[in-house]
PDB file of C-alpha atoms in Angstrom:
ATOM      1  CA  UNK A 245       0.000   0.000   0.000  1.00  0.00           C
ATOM      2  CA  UNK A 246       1.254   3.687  -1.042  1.00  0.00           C
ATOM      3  CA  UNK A 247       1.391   6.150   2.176  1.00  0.00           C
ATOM      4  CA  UNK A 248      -1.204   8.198   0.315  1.00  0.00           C
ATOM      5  CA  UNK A 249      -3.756   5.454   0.691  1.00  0.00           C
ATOM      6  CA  UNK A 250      -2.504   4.994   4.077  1.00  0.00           C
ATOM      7  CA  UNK A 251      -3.031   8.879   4.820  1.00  0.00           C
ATOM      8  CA  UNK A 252      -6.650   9.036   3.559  1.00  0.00           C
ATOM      9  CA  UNK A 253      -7.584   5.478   5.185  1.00  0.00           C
ATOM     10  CA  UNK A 254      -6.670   6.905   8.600  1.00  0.00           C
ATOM     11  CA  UNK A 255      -9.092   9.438   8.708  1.00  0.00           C
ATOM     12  CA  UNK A 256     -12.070   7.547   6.998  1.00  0.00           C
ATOM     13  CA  UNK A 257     -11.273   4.803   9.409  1.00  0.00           C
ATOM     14  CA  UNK A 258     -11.195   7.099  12.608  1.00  0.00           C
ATOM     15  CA  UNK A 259     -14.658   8.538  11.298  1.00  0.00           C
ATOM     16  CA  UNK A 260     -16.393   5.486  10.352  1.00  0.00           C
ATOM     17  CA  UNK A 261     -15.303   4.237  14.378  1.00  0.00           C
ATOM     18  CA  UNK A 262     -15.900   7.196  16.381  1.00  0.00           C
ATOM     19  CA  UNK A 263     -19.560   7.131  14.469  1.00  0.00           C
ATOM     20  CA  UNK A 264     -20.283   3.703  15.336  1.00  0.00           C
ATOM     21  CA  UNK A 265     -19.043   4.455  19.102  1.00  0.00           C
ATOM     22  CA  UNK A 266     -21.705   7.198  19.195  1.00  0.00           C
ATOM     23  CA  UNK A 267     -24.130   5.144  17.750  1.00  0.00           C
ATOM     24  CA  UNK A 268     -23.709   2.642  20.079  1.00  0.00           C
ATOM     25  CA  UNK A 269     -23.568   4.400  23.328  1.00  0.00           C
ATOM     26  CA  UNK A 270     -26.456   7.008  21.973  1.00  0.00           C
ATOM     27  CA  UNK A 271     -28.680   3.905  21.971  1.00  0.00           C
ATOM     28  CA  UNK A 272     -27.569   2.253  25.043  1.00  0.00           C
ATOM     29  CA  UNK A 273     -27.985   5.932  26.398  1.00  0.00           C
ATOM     30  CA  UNK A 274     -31.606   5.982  24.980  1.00  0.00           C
ATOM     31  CA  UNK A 275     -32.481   2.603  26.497  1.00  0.00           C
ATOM     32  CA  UNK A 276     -31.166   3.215  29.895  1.00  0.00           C
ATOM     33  CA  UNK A 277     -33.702   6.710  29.684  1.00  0.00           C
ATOM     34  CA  UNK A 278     -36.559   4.769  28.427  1.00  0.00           C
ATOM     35  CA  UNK A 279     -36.232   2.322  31.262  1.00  0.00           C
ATOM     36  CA  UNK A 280     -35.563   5.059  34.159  1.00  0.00           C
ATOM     37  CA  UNK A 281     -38.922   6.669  32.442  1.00  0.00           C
ATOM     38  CA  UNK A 282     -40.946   3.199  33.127  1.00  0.00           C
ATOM     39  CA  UNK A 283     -39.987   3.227  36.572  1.00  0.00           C
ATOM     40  CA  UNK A 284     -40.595   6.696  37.386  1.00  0.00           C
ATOM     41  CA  UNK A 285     -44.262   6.494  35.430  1.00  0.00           C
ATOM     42  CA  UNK A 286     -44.771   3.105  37.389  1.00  0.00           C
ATOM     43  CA  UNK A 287     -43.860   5.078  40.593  1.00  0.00           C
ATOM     44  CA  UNK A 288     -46.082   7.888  39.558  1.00  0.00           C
ATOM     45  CA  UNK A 289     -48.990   5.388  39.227  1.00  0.00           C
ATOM     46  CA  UNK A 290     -48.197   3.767  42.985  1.00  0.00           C
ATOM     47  CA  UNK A 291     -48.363   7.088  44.295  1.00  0.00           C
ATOM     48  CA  UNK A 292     -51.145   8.089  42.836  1.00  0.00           C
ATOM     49  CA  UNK A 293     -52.542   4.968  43.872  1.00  0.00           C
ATOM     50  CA  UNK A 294     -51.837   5.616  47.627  1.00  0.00           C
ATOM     51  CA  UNK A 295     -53.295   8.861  47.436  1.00  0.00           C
ATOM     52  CA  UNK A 296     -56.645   7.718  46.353  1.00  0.00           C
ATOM     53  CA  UNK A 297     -56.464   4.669  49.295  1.00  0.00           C
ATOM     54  CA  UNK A 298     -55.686   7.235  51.317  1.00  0.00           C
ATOM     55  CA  UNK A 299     -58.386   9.753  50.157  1.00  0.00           C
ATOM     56  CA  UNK A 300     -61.157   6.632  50.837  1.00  0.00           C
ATOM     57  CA  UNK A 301     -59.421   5.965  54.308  1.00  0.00           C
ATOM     58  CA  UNK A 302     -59.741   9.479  55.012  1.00  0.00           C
ATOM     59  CA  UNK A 303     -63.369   9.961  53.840  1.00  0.00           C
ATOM     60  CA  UNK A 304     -64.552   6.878  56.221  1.00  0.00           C
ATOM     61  CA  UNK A 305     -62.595   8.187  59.441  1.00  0.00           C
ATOM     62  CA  UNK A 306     -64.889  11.080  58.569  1.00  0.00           C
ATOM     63  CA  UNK A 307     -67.831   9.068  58.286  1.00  0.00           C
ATOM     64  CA  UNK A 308     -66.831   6.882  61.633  1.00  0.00           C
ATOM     65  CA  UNK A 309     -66.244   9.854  63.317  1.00  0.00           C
ATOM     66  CA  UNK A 310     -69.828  11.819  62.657  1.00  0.00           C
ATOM     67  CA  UNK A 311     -71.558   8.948  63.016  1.00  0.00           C
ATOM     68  CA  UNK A 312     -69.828   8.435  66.519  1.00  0.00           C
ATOM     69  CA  UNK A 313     -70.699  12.129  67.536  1.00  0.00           C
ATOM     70  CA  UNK A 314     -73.987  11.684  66.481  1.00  0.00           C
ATOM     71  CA  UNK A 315     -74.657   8.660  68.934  1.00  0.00           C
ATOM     72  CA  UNK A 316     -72.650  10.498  71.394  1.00  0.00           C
ATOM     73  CA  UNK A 317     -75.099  13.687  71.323  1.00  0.00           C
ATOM     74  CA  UNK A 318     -78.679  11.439  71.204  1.00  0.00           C
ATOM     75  CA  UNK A 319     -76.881   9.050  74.278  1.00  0.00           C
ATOM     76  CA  UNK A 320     -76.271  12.553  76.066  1.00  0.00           C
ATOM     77  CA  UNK A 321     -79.842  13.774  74.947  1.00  0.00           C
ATOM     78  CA  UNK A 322     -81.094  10.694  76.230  1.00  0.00           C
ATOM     79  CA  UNK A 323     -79.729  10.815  79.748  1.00  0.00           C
ATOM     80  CA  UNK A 324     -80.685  14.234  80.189  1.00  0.00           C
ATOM     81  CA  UNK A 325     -83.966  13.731  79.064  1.00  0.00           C
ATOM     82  CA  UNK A 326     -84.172  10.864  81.622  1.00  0.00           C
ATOM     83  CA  UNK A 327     -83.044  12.876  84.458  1.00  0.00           C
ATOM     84  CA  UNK A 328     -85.860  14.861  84.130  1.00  0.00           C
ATOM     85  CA  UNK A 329     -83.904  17.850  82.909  1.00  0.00           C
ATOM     86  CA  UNK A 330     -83.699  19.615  79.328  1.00  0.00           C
ATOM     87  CA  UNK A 331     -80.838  19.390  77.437  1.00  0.00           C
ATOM     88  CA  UNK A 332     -78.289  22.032  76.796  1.00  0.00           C
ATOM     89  CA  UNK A 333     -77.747  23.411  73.646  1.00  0.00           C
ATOM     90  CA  UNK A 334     -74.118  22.276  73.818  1.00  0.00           C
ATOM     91  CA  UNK A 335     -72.761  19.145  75.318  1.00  0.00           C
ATOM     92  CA  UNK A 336     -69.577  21.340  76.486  1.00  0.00           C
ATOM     93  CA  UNK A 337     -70.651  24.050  79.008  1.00  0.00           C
ATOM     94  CA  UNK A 338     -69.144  27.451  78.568  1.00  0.00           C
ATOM     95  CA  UNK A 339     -67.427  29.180  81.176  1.00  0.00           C
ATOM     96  CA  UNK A 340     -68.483  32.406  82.441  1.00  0.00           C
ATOM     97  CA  UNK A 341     -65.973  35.827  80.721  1.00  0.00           C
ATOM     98  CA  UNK A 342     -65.015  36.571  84.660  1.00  0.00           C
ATOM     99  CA  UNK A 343     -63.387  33.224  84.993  1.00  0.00           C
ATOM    100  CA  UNK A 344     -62.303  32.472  81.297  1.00  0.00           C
ATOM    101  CA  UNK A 345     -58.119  33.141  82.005  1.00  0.00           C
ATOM    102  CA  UNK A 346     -57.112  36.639  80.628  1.00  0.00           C
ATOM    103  CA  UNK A 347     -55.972  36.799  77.061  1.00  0.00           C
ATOM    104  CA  UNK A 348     -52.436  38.550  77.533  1.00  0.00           C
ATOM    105  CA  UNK A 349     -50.672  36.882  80.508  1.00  0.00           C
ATOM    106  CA  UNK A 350     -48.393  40.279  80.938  1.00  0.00           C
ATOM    107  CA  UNK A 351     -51.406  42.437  82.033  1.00  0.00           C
ATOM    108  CA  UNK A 352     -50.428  44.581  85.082  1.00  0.00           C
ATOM    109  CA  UNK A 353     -52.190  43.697  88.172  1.00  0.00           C
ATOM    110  CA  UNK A 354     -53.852  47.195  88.671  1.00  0.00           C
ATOM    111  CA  UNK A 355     -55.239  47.349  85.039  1.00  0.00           C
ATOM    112  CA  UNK A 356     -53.318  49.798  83.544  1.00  0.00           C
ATOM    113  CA  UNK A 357     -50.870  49.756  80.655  1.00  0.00           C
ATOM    114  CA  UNK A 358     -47.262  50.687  80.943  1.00  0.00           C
ATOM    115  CA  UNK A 359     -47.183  54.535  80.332  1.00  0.00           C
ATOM    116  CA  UNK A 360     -42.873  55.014  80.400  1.00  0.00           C
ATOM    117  CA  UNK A 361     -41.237  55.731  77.148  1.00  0.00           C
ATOM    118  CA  UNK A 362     -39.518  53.037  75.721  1.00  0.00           C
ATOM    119  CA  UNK A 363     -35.694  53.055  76.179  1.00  0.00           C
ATOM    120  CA  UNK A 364     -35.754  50.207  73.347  1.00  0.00           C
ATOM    121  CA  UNK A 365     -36.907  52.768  70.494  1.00  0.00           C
ATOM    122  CA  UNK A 366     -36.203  56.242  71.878  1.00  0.00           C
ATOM    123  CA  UNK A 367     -37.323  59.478  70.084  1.00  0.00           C
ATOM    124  CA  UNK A 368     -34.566  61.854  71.230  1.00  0.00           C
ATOM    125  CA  UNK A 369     -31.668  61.782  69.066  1.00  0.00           C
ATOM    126  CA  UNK A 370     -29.808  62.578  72.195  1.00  0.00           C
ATOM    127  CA  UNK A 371     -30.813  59.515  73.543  1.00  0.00           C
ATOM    128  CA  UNK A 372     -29.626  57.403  70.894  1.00  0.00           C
ATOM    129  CA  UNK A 373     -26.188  58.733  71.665  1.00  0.00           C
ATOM    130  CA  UNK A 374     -26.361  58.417  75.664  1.00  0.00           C
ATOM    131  CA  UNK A 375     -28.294  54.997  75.794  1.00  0.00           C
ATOM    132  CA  UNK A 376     -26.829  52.285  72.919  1.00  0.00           C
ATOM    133  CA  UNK A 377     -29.555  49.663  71.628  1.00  0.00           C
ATOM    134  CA  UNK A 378     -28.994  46.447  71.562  1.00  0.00           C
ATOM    135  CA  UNK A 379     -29.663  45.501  67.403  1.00  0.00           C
TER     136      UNK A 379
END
């Protein structure tokens, strides 16, 4: 063979291999993609599938549960009505606003709200020089 055959099969030969190559890993590539697809549509579909099971378990707690307060409110109505007294309009009695526990714990005991300026946010520019804040 003449070195100028040599020098043009060289290239034609490093072409025609580095094509199969990517042929061949392009469709090992595409394989390995269509089978992580499968299993991530077939996990899809189990989780959908636990959703709805949940859903259903979720809708009959609800049912157990109102039918439960139901029985719970005529066996209450029921004793009451036995006792010889009327029944209350709710099975939970409400406390009285006097003895219901006060809605800010940090009330003062006499009543009346802290009247002091604030060294935490003072007005006086003087002030922010004298007292430092603690940001």
């Amino acid at each position: 063979m003449s070195t100028d055959a040599i020098v043009w099969l060289a290239p034609v030969l490093l072409v025609v291999v580095t094509l199969g190559q990517w042929i061949f890993l392009r469709s090992r590539y595409l394989d390995g993609l269509a089978k992580q697809r499968a299993r991530h549509a077939q996990q899809l579909q189990l989780a959908g599938q636990h959703i709805e099971q949940a859903k259903r378990q979720i809708a009959q707690l609800q049912r157990d549960l109102s039918a439960t307060k139901s029985q719970l409110a005529r066996h209450l109505t029921r004793e009451t009505m036995a006792a010889g007294r009327r029944a209350p309009p709710a099975a939970v009695s409400q406390t009285p606003r006097e003895e219901a526990a006060p809605t800010r714990p940090g009330q003062p005991f006499d009543g009346f709200a802290d009247t002091l300026p604030s060294l935490q946010y003072p007005h006086d520019p003087k002030l922010l020089t004298t007292y430092p804040t603690n940001r």
